[in-house]
């Protein structure tokens, strides 16, 4: 449950950053969000993963901005990138034509079932 809340926070922060920075606060602009489950089938990928891809047509982003800043240099309201980097396991940003593509991946941890955790 905590992992679910963390992933929700990271995706929410990414959406907020698109609205604030790529669209500069303009309302009614399109954002495409897709989510898919990626099983552990690939060699070298023992864990299942969730992949989120966010696509917008806002202004481009300097990839250096996505790296975040040291916490002592962060402005109020500027922790979104920090949270995303702390929560997600893979982050990729790319400008394709007139679109920004942000790919976020979270490796899924195995959950104990109620039987193995003594919950009956």
mmCIF file of C-alpha atoms in Angstrom:
data_model
loop_
_atom_site.group_PDB
_atom_site.id
_atom_site.type_symbol
_atom_site.label_atom_id
_atom_site.label_comp_id
_atom_site.label_asym_id
_atom_site.label_seq_id
_atom_site.Cartn_x
_atom_site.Cartn_y
_atom_site.Cartn_z
ATOM 1 C CA UNK A 1 0.000 0.000 0.000
ATOM 2 C CA UNK A 2 2.838 2.427 0.821
ATOM 3 C CA UNK A 3 4.507 1.577 -2.485
ATOM 4 C CA UNK A 4 1.244 2.297 -4.307
ATOM 5 C CA UNK A 5 0.971 5.703 -2.610
ATOM 6 C CA UNK A 6 4.581 6.514 -3.498
ATOM 7 C CA UNK A 7 4.090 5.656 -7.172
ATOM 8 C CA UNK A 8 0.878 7.698 -7.219
ATOM 9 C CA UNK A 9 2.801 10.644 -5.740
ATOM 10 C CA UNK A 10 5.549 10.363 -8.374
ATOM 11 C CA UNK A 11 3.086 10.268 -11.288
ATOM 12 C CA UNK A 12 1.096 13.147 -9.762
ATOM 13 C CA UNK A 13 4.290 15.214 -9.452
ATOM 14 C CA UNK A 14 5.173 14.466 -13.085
ATOM 15 C CA UNK A 15 1.714 15.602 -14.211
ATOM 16 C CA UNK A 16 1.979 18.741 -12.065
ATOM 17 C CA UNK A 17 5.366 19.547 -13.612
ATOM 18 C CA UNK A 18 3.918 19.187 -17.118
ATOM 19 C CA UNK A 19 1.102 21.605 -16.288
ATOM 20 C CA UNK A 20 3.360 24.112 -14.492
ATOM 21 C CA UNK A 21 6.437 24.033 -16.682
ATOM 22 C CA UNK A 22 5.707 22.545 -20.108
ATOM 23 C CA UNK A 23 2.304 24.245 -20.406
ATOM 24 C CA UNK A 24 3.168 27.173 -18.118
ATOM 25 C CA UNK A 25 -0.114 26.806 -16.241
ATOM 26 C CA UNK A 26 -2.383 26.884 -19.317
ATOM 27 C CA UNK A 27 -5.580 24.906 -18.804
ATOM 28 C CA UNK A 28 -7.097 22.418 -21.216
ATOM 29 C CA UNK A 29 -3.848 21.280 -22.816
ATOM 30 C CA UNK A 30 -3.489 17.586 -23.711
ATOM 31 C CA UNK A 31 -1.509 15.120 -21.645
ATOM 32 C CA UNK A 32 -1.376 11.478 -22.637
ATOM 33 C CA UNK A 33 -0.729 9.012 -19.802
ATOM 34 C CA UNK A 34 -0.333 5.303 -20.343
ATOM 35 C CA UNK A 35 0.424 2.636 -17.786
ATOM 36 C CA UNK A 36 1.347 -0.942 -18.436
ATOM 37 C CA UNK A 37 2.505 -3.951 -16.496
ATOM 38 C CA UNK A 38 5.793 -5.392 -17.702
ATOM 39 C CA UNK A 39 6.348 -8.935 -16.492
ATOM 40 C CA UNK A 40 9.727 -10.333 -15.513
ATOM 41 C CA UNK A 41 10.114 -12.342 -18.735
ATOM 42 C CA UNK A 42 13.165 -10.564 -20.186
ATOM 43 C CA UNK A 43 16.633 -11.948 -19.391
ATOM 44 C CA UNK A 44 18.372 -9.769 -16.832
ATOM 45 C CA UNK A 45 15.020 -8.452 -15.582
ATOM 46 C CA UNK A 46 14.010 -10.661 -12.685
ATOM 47 C CA UNK A 47 11.374 -8.251 -11.388
ATOM 48 C CA UNK A 48 8.001 -7.285 -12.712
ATOM 49 C CA UNK A 49 7.633 -3.563 -13.384
ATOM 50 C CA UNK A 50 5.053 -0.865 -13.925
ATOM 51 C CA UNK A 51 5.778 1.566 -16.753
ATOM 52 C CA UNK A 52 4.177 5.003 -17.009
ATOM 53 C CA UNK A 53 4.625 7.098 -20.155
ATOM 54 C CA UNK A 54 3.539 10.741 -20.131
ATOM 55 C CA UNK A 55 3.413 12.665 -23.412
ATOM 56 C CA UNK A 56 2.691 16.374 -23.778
ATOM 57 C CA UNK A 57 3.037 19.068 -26.434
ATOM 58 C CA UNK A 58 4.378 21.757 -24.131
ATOM 59 C CA UNK A 59 7.686 23.540 -24.269
ATOM 60 C CA UNK A 60 10.787 21.388 -24.110
ATOM 61 C CA UNK A 61 12.621 20.730 -20.885
ATOM 62 C CA UNK A 62 16.332 21.051 -20.241
ATOM 63 C CA UNK A 63 17.329 17.517 -19.178
ATOM 64 C CA UNK A 64 19.584 19.088 -16.526
ATOM 65 C CA UNK A 65 16.421 20.356 -14.820
ATOM 66 C CA UNK A 66 15.200 16.777 -14.514
ATOM 67 C CA UNK A 67 18.282 15.834 -12.528
ATOM 68 C CA UNK A 68 17.021 17.863 -9.614
ATOM 69 C CA UNK A 69 18.964 20.012 -7.194
ATOM 70 C CA UNK A 70 20.541 19.384 -3.808
ATOM 71 C CA UNK A 71 17.816 19.665 -1.174
ATOM 72 C CA UNK A 72 19.339 22.827 0.309
ATOM 73 C CA UNK A 73 18.939 24.558 -3.093
ATOM 74 C CA UNK A 74 15.316 23.591 -3.714
ATOM 75 C CA UNK A 75 12.734 26.367 -3.917
ATOM 76 C CA UNK A 76 9.397 25.999 -2.114
ATOM 77 C CA UNK A 77 7.181 23.740 -4.204
ATOM 78 C CA UNK A 78 10.236 22.458 -6.067
ATOM 79 C CA UNK A 79 10.512 18.954 -4.645
ATOM 80 C CA UNK A 80 8.601 17.220 -7.447
ATOM 81 C CA UNK A 81 11.659 16.091 -9.388
ATOM 82 C CA UNK A 82 13.334 14.992 -6.156
ATOM 83 C CA UNK A 83 10.332 12.827 -5.213
ATOM 84 C CA UNK A 84 10.136 11.312 -8.687
ATOM 85 C CA UNK A 85 13.840 10.398 -8.635
ATOM 86 C CA UNK A 86 13.617 8.928 -5.134
ATOM 87 C CA UNK A 87 10.511 6.836 -5.854
ATOM 88 C CA UNK A 88 10.934 5.572 -9.418
ATOM 89 C CA UNK A 89 13.622 3.108 -10.521
ATOM 90 C CA UNK A 90 14.020 4.279 -14.128
ATOM 91 C CA UNK A 91 13.405 7.742 -15.568
ATOM 92 C CA UNK A 92 13.859 8.673 -19.216
ATOM 93 C CA UNK A 93 13.046 11.982 -20.887
ATOM 94 C CA UNK A 94 13.116 12.592 -24.616
ATOM 95 C CA UNK A 95 11.919 15.327 -26.966
ATOM 96 C CA UNK A 96 10.355 13.742 -30.078
ATOM 97 C CA UNK A 97 9.257 16.308 -32.648
ATOM 98 C CA UNK A 98 6.941 18.684 -30.820
ATOM 99 C CA UNK A 99 6.276 16.291 -27.918
ATOM 100 C CA UNK A 100 7.909 15.629 -24.563
ATOM 101 C CA UNK A 101 8.066 11.947 -23.617
ATOM 102 C CA UNK A 102 8.648 11.025 -19.986
ATOM 103 C CA UNK A 103 8.981 7.339 -19.099
ATOM 104 C CA UNK A 104 8.834 6.299 -15.446
ATOM 105 C CA UNK A 105 9.374 2.712 -14.302
ATOM 106 C CA UNK A 106 8.843 1.213 -10.868
ATOM 107 C CA UNK A 107 10.163 -2.251 -10.001
ATOM 108 C CA UNK A 108 7.527 -4.175 -8.106
ATOM 109 C CA UNK A 109 8.371 -5.847 -4.832
ATOM 110 C CA UNK A 110 6.794 -9.146 -3.986
ATOM 111 C CA UNK A 111 3.931 -8.807 -1.525
ATOM 112 C CA UNK A 112 3.467 -11.354 1.221
ATOM 113 C CA UNK A 113 0.115 -13.068 1.057
ATOM 114 C CA UNK A 114 -2.115 -13.074 4.127
ATOM 115 C CA UNK A 115 -1.346 -16.795 4.518
ATOM 116 C CA UNK A 116 2.428 -16.352 4.745
ATOM 117 C CA UNK A 117 2.244 -13.241 6.900
ATOM 118 C CA UNK A 118 0.113 -14.969 9.531
ATOM 119 C CA UNK A 119 -3.021 -13.024 8.653
ATOM 120 C CA UNK A 120 -5.135 -16.173 8.062
#
